[in-house]
PDB file of C-alpha atoms in Angstrom:
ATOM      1  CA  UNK A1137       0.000   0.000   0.000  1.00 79.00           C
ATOM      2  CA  UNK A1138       1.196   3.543  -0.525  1.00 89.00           C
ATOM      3  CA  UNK A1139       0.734   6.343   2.055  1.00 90.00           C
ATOM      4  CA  UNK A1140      -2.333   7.245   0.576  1.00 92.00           C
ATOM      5  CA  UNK A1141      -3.925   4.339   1.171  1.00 94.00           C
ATOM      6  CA  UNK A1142      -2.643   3.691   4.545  1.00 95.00           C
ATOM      7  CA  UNK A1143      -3.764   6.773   5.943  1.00 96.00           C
ATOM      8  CA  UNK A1144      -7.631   6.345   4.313  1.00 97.00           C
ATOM      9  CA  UNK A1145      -7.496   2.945   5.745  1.00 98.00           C
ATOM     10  CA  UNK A1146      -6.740   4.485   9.170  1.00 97.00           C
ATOM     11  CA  UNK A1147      -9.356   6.985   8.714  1.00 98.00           C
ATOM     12  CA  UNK A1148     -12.081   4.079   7.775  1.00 98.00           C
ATOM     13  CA  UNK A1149     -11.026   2.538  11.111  1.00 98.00           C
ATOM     14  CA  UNK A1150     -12.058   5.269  13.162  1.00 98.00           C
ATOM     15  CA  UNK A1151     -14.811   5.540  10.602  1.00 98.00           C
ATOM     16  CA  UNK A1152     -16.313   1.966  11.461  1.00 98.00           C
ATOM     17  CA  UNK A1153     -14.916   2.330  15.075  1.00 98.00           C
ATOM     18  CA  UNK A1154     -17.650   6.015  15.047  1.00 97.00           C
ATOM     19  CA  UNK A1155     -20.621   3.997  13.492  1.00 98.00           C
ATOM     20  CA  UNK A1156     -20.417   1.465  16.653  1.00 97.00           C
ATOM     21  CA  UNK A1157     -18.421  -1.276  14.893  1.00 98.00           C
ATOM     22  CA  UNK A1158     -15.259  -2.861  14.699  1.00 97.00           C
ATOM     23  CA  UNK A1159     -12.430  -3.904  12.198  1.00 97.00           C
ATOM     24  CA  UNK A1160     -10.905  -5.605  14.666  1.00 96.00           C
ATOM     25  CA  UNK A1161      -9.513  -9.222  12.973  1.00 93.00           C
ATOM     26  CA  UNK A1162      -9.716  -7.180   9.498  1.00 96.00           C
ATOM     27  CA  UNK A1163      -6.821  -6.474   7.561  1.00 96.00           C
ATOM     28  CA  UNK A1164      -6.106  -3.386   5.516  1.00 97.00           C
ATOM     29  CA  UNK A1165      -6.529  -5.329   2.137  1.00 96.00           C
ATOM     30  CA  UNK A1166      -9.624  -6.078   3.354  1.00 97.00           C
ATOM     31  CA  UNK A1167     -10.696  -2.618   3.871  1.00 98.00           C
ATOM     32  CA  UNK A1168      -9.206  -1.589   0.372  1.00 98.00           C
ATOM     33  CA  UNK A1169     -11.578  -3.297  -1.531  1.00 97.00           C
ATOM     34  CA  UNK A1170     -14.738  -1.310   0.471  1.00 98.00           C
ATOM     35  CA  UNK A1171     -12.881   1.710  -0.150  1.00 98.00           C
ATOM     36  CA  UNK A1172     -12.044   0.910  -3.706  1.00 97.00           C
ATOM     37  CA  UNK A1173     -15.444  -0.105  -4.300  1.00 97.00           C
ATOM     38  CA  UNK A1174     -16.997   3.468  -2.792  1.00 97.00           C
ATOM     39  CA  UNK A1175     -14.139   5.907  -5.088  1.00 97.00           C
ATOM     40  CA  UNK A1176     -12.179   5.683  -1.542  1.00 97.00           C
ATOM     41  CA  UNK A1177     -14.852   7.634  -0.052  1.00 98.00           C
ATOM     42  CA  UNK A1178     -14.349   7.133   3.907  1.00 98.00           C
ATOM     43  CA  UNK A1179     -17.680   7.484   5.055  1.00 98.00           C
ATOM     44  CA  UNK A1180     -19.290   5.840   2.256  1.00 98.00           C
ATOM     45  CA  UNK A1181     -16.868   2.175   2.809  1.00 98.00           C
ATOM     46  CA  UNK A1182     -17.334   2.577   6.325  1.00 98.00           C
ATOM     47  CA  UNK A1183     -20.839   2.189   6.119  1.00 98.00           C
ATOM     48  CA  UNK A1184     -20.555  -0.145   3.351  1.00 98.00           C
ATOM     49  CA  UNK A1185     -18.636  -2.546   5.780  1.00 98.00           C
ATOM     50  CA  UNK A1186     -20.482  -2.295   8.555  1.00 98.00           C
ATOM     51  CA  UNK A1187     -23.811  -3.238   6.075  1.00 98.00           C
ATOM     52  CA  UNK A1188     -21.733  -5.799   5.061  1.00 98.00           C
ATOM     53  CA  UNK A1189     -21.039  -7.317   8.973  1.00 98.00           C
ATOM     54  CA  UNK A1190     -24.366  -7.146   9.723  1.00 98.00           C
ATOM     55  CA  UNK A1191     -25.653  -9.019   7.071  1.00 98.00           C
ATOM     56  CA  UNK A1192     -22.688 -11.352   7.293  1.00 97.00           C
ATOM     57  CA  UNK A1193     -23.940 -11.809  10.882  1.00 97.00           C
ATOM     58  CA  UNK A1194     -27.337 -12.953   9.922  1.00 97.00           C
ATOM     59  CA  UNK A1195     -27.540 -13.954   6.798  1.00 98.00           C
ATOM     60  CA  UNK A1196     -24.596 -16.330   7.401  1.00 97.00           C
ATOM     61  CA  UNK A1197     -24.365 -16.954  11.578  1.00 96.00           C
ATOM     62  CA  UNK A1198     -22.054 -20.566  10.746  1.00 96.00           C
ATOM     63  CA  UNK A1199     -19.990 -18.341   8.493  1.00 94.00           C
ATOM     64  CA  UNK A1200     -20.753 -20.971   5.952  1.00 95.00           C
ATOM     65  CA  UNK A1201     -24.161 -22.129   3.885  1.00 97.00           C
ATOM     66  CA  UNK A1202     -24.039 -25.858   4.420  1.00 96.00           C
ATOM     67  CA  UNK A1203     -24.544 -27.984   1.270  1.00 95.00           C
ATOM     68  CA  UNK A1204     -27.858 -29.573   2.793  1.00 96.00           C
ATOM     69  CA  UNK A1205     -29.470 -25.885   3.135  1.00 96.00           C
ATOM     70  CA  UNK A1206     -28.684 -25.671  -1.231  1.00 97.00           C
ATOM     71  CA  UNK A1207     -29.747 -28.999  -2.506  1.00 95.00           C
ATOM     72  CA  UNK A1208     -32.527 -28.114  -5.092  1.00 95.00           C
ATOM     73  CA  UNK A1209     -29.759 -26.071  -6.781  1.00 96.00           C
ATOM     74  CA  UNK A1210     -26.821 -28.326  -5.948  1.00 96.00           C
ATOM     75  CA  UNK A1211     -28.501 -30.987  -7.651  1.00 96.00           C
ATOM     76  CA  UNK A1212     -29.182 -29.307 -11.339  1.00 96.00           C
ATOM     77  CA  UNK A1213     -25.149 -29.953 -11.761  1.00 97.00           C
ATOM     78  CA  UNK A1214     -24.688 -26.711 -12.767  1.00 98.00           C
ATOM     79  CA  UNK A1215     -22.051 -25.293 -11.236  1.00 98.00           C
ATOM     80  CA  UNK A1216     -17.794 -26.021 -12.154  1.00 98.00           C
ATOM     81  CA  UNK A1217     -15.062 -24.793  -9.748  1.00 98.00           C
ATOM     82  CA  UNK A1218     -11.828 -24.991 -12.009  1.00 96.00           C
ATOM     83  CA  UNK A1219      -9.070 -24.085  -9.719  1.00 94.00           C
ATOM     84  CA  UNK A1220      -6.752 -20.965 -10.750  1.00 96.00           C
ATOM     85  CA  UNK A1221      -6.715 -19.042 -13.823  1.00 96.00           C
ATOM     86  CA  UNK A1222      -3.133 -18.148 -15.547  1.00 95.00           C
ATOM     87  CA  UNK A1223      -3.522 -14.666 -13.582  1.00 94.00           C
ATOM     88  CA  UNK A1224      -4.323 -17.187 -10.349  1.00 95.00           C
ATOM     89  CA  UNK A1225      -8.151 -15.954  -9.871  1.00 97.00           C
ATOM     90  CA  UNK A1226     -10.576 -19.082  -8.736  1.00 97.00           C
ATOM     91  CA  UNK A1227     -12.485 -19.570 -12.237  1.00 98.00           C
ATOM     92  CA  UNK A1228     -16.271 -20.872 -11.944  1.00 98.00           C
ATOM     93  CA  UNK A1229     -18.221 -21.710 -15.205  1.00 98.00           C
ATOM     94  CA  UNK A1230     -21.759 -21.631 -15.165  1.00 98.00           C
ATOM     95  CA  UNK A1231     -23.540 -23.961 -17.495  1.00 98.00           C
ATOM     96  CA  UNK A1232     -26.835 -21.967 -17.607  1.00 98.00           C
ATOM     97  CA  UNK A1233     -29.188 -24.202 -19.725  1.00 97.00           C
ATOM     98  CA  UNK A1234     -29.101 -26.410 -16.619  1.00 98.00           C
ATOM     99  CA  UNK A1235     -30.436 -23.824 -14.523  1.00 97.00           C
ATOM    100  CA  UNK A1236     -33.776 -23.853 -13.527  1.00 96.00           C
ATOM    101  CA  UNK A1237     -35.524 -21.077 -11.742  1.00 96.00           C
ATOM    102  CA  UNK A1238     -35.804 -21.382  -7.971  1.00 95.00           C
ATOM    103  CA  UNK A1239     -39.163 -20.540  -6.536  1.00 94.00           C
ATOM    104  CA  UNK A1240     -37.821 -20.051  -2.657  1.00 96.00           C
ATOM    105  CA  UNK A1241     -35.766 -17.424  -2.853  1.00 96.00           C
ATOM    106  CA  UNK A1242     -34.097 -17.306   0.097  1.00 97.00           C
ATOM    107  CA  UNK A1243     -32.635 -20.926  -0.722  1.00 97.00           C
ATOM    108  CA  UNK A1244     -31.298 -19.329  -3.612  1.00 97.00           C
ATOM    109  CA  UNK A1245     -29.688 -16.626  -2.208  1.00 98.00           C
ATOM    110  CA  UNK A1246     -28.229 -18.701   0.385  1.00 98.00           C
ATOM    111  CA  UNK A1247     -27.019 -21.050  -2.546  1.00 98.00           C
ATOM    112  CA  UNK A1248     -25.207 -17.506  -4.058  1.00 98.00           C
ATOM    113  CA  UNK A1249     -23.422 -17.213  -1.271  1.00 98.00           C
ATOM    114  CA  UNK A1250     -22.414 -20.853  -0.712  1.00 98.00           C
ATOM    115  CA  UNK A1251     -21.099 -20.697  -4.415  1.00 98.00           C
ATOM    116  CA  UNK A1252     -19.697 -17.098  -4.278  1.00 98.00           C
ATOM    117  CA  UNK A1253     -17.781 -17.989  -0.388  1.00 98.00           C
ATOM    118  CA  UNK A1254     -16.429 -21.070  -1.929  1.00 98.00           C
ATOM    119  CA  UNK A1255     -15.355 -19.652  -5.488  1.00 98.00           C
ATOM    120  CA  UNK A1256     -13.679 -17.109  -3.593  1.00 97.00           C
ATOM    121  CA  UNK A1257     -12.004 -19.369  -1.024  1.00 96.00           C
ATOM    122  CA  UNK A1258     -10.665 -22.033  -3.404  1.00 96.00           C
ATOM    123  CA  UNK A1259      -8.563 -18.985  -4.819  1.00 94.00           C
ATOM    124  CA  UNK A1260      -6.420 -18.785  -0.840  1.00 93.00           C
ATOM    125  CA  UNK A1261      -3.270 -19.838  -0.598  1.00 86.00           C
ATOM    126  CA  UNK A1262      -3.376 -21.407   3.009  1.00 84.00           C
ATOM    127  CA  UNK A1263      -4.543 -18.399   3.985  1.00 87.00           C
ATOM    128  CA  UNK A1264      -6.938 -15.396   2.988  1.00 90.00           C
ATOM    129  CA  UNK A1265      -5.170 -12.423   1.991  1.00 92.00           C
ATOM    130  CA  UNK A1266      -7.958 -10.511   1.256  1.00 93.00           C
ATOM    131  CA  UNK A1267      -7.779  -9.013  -2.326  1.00 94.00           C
ATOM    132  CA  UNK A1268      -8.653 -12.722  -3.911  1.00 96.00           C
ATOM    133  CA  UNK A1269     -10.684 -11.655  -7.145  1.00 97.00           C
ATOM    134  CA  UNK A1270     -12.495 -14.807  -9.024  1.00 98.00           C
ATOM    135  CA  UNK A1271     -12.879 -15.343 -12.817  1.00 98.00           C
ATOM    136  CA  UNK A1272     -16.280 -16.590 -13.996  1.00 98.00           C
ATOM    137  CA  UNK A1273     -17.684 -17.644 -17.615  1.00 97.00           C
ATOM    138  CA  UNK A1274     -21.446 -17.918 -17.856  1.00 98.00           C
ATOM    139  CA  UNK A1275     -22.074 -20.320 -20.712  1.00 97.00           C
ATOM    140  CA  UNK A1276     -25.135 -19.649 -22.438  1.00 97.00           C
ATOM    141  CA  UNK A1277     -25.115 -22.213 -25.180  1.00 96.00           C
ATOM    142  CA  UNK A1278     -28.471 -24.219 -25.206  1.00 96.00           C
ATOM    143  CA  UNK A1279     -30.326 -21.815 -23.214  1.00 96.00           C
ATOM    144  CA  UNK A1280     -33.869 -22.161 -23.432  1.00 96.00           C
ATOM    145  CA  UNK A1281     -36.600 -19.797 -22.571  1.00 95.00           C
ATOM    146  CA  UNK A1282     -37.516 -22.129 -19.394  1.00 96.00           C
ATOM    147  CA  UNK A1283     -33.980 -21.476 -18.016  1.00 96.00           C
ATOM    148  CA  UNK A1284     -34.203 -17.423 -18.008  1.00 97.00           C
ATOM    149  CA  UNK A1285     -34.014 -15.885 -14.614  1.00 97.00           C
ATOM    150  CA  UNK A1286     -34.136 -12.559 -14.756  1.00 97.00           C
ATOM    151  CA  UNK A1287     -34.436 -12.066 -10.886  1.00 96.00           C
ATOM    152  CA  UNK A1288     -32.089 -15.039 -10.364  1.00 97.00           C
ATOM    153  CA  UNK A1289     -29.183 -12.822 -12.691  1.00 97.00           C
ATOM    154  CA  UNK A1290     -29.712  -9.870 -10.527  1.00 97.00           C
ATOM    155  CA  UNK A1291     -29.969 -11.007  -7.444  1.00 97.00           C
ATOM    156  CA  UNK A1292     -26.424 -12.789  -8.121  1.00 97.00           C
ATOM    157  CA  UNK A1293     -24.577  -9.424  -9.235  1.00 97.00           C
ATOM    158  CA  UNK A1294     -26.190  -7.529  -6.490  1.00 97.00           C
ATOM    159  CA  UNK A1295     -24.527  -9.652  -3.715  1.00 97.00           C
ATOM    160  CA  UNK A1296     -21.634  -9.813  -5.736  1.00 97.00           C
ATOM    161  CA  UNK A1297     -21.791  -5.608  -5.933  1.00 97.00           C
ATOM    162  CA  UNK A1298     -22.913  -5.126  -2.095  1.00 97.00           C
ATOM    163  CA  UNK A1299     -21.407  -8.003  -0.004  1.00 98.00           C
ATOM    164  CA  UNK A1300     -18.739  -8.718  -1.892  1.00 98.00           C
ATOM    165  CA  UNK A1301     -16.975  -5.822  -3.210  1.00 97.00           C
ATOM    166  CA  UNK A1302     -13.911  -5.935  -5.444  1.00 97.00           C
ATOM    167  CA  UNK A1303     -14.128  -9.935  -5.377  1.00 98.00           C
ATOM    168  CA  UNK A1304     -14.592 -10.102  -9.372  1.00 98.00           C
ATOM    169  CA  UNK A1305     -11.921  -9.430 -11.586  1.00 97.00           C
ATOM    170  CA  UNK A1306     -13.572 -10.568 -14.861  1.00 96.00           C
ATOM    171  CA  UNK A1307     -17.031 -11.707 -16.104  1.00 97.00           C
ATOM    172  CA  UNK A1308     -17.345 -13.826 -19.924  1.00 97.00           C
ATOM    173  CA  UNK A1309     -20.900 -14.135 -21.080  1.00 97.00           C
ATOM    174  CA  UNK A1310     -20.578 -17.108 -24.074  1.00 96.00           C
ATOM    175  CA  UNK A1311     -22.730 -18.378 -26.620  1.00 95.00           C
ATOM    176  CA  UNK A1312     -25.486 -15.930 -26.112  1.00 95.00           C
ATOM    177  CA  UNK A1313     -28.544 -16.297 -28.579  1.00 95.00           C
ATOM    178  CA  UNK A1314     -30.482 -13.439 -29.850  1.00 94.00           C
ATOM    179  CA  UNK A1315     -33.223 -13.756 -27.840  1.00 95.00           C
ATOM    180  CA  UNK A1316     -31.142 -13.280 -24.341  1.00 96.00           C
ATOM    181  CA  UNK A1317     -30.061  -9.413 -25.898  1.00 95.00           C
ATOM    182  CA  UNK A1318     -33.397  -8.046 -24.146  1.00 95.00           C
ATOM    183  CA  UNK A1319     -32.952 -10.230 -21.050  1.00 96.00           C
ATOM    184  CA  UNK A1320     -29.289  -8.566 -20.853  1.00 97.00           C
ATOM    185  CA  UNK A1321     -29.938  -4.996 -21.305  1.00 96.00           C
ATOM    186  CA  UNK A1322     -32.447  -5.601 -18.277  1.00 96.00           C
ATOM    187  CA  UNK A1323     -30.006  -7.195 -15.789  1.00 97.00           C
ATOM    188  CA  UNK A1324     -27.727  -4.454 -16.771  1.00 97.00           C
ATOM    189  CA  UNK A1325     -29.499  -1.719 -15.579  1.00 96.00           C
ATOM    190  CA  UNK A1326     -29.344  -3.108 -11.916  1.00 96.00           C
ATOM    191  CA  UNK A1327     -25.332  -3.445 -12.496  1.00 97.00           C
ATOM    192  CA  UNK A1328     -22.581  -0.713 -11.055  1.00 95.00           C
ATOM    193  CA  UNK A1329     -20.766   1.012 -13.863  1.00 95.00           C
ATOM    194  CA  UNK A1330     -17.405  -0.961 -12.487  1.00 95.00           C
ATOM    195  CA  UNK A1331     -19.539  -4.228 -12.519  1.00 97.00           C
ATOM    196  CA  UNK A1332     -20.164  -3.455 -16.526  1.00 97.00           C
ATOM    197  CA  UNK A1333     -16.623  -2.915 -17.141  1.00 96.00           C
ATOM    198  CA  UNK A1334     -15.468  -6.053 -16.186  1.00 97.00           C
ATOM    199  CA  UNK A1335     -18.056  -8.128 -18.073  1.00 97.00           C
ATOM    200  CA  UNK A1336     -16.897  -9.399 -21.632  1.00 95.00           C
ATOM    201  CA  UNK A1337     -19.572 -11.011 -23.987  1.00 95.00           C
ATOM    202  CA  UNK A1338     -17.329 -12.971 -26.152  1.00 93.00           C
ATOM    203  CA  UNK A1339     -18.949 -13.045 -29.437  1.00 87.00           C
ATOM    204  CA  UNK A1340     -16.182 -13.873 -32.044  1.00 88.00           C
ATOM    205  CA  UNK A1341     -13.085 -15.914 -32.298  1.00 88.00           C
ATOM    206  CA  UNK A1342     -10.777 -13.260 -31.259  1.00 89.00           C
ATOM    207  CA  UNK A1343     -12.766 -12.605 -28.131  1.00 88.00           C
ATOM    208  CA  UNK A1344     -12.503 -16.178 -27.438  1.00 88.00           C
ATOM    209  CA  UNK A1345      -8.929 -16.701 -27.750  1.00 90.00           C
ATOM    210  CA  UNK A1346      -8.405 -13.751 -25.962  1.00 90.00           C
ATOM    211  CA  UNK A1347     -10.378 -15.827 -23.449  1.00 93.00           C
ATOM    212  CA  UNK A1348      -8.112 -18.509 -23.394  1.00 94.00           C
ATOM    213  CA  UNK A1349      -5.345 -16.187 -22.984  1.00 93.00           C
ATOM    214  CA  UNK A1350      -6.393 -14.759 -20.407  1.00 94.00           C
ATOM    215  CA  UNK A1351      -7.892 -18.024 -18.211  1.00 96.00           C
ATOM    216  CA  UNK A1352      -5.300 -20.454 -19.141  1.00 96.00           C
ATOM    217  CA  UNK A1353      -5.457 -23.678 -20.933  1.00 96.00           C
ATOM    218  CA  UNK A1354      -4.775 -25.335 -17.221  1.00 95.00           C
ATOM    219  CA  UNK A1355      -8.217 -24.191 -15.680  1.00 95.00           C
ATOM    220  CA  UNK A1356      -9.740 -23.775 -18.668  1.00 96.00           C
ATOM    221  CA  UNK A1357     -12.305 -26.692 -19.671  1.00 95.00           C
ATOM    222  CA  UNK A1358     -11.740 -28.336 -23.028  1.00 94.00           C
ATOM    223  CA  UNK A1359     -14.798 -27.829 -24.266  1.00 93.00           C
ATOM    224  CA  UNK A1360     -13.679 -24.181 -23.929  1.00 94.00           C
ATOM    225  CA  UNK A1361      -9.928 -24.747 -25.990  1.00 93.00           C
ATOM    226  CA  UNK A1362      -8.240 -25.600 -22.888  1.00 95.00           C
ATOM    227  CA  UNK A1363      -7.236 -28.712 -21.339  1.00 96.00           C
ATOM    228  CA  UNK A1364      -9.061 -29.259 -17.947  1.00 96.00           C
ATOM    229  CA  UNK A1365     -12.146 -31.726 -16.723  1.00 96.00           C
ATOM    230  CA  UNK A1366     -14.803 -29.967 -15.223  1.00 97.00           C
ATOM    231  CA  UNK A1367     -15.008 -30.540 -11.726  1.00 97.00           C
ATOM    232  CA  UNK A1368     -18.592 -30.112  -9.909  1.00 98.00           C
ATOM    233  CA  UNK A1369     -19.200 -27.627  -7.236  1.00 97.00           C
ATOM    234  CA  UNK A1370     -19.708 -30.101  -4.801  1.00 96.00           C
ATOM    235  CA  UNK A1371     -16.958 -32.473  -5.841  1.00 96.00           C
ATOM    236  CA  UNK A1372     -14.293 -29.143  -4.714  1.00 96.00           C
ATOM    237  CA  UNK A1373     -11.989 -29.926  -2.277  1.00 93.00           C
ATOM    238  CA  UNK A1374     -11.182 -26.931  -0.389  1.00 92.00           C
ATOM    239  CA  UNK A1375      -7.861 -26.427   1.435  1.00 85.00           C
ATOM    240  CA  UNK A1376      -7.606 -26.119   5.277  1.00 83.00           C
ATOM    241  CA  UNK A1377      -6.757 -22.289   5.822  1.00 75.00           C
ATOM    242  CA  UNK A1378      -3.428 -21.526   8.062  1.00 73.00           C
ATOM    243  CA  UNK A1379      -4.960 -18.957   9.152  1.00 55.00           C
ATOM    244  CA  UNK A1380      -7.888 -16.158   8.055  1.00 49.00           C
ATOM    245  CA  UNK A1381      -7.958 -12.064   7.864  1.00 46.00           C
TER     246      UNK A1381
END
């Protein structure tokens, strides 16, 4: 960190510590991804993380969603966990057209945080540093209209935008037909500007070896021009942590 960013951190300590929180156990990577994410505005990451504590608090009291709390959309087999990209993000692949829409929503928000806490911590190195960004590829390639969840999208981003700030470093939309161009520019209007920027729709050859490029042919499926097996959500073995901050 440069002074700059040491002395805002400081100030979002005393920030938190004035809102009647704490950053104790928190380290200043940590807290540079809330300030990145609010233009380093003290105030505005301060109260970002403390939002984010509470709802860590309650939404997730184990600090973990247990598989047997997800199973309706465990089972659909649509989720990959691919181990590091070349740039050593976590990559996840999402085979959409396996997707069906979950009516109880709060099982599928729990099931967005299972996936998005496990993406994230398959990317530590025996322990969290925290600045870990994750790579994911939504694969859109047999989607049918029975698969579109337009709420489902959203509410996915949105977590990703509010509880998890700074935790994706790229987004590749493939295959997607015609007919998903309206469903897009929908589910884009609920997205930050610096959520947009780091969402690729990879519609030509170029785009998709820049793709491989930029994943690796180690993580990346072969399906996808790499040379990797997919490897099931579920079927991820994590590493034990040393130690967490």
């Amino acid at each position: 960190m440069n002074q700059n960013q040491e002395l805002a951190v400081a100030q979002m300590r005393r920030a938190v510590h004035t809102l009647g929180s704490s950053t104790e156990g928190y380290g200043d990577i940590t807290l540079i991804r809330f300030l990145v994410a609010r233009s380093f505005d003290i105030d505005k990451a301060a109260k970002m993380f403390v939002q984010w504590q509470n709802w860590r608090t309650s939404f997730v009291p184990l600090n973990y969603i247990p598989q047997s709390e997800i199973t309706n959309d465990l089972q659909h087999n649509k989720i990959f966990l691919q181990g590091l990209s070349a740039k050593g993000n976590p990559l996840v692949i999402v085979k959409v057209h396996r997707h069906i829409p979950n009516k109880d929503q709060l099982q599928f928000k729990k099931f967005v945080v299972h996936l998005l806490d496990k993406t994230i911590a398959s990317g530590f190195r025996g322990k969290e540093i925290g600045n870990e960004k994750l790579v994911a590829v939504l694969d859109l390639q047999k989607l049918a209209y029975k698969n579109i969840d337009v709420r489902g999208m959203i509410t996915g981003f949105q977590f990703l935008q509010d509880y998890y700030p700074e935790r994706l470093a790229k987004c590749y939309l493939l295959h997607m037909p015609g007919f998903f161009v309206r469903v897009w520019r929908l589910v884009s209007r609920f997205l930050e500007k610096a959520t947009l920027e780091k969402i690729v729709i990879a519609s030509n050859e170029e785009e998709r070896r820049a793709l491989i490029r930029d994943i690796g042919v180690d993580a990346l499926p072969e399906e996808y021009g790499g040379q990797a097996k997919l490897t099931l959500l579920q079927d991820f073995e994590l590493k034990p942590l040393e130690e967490k901050l």
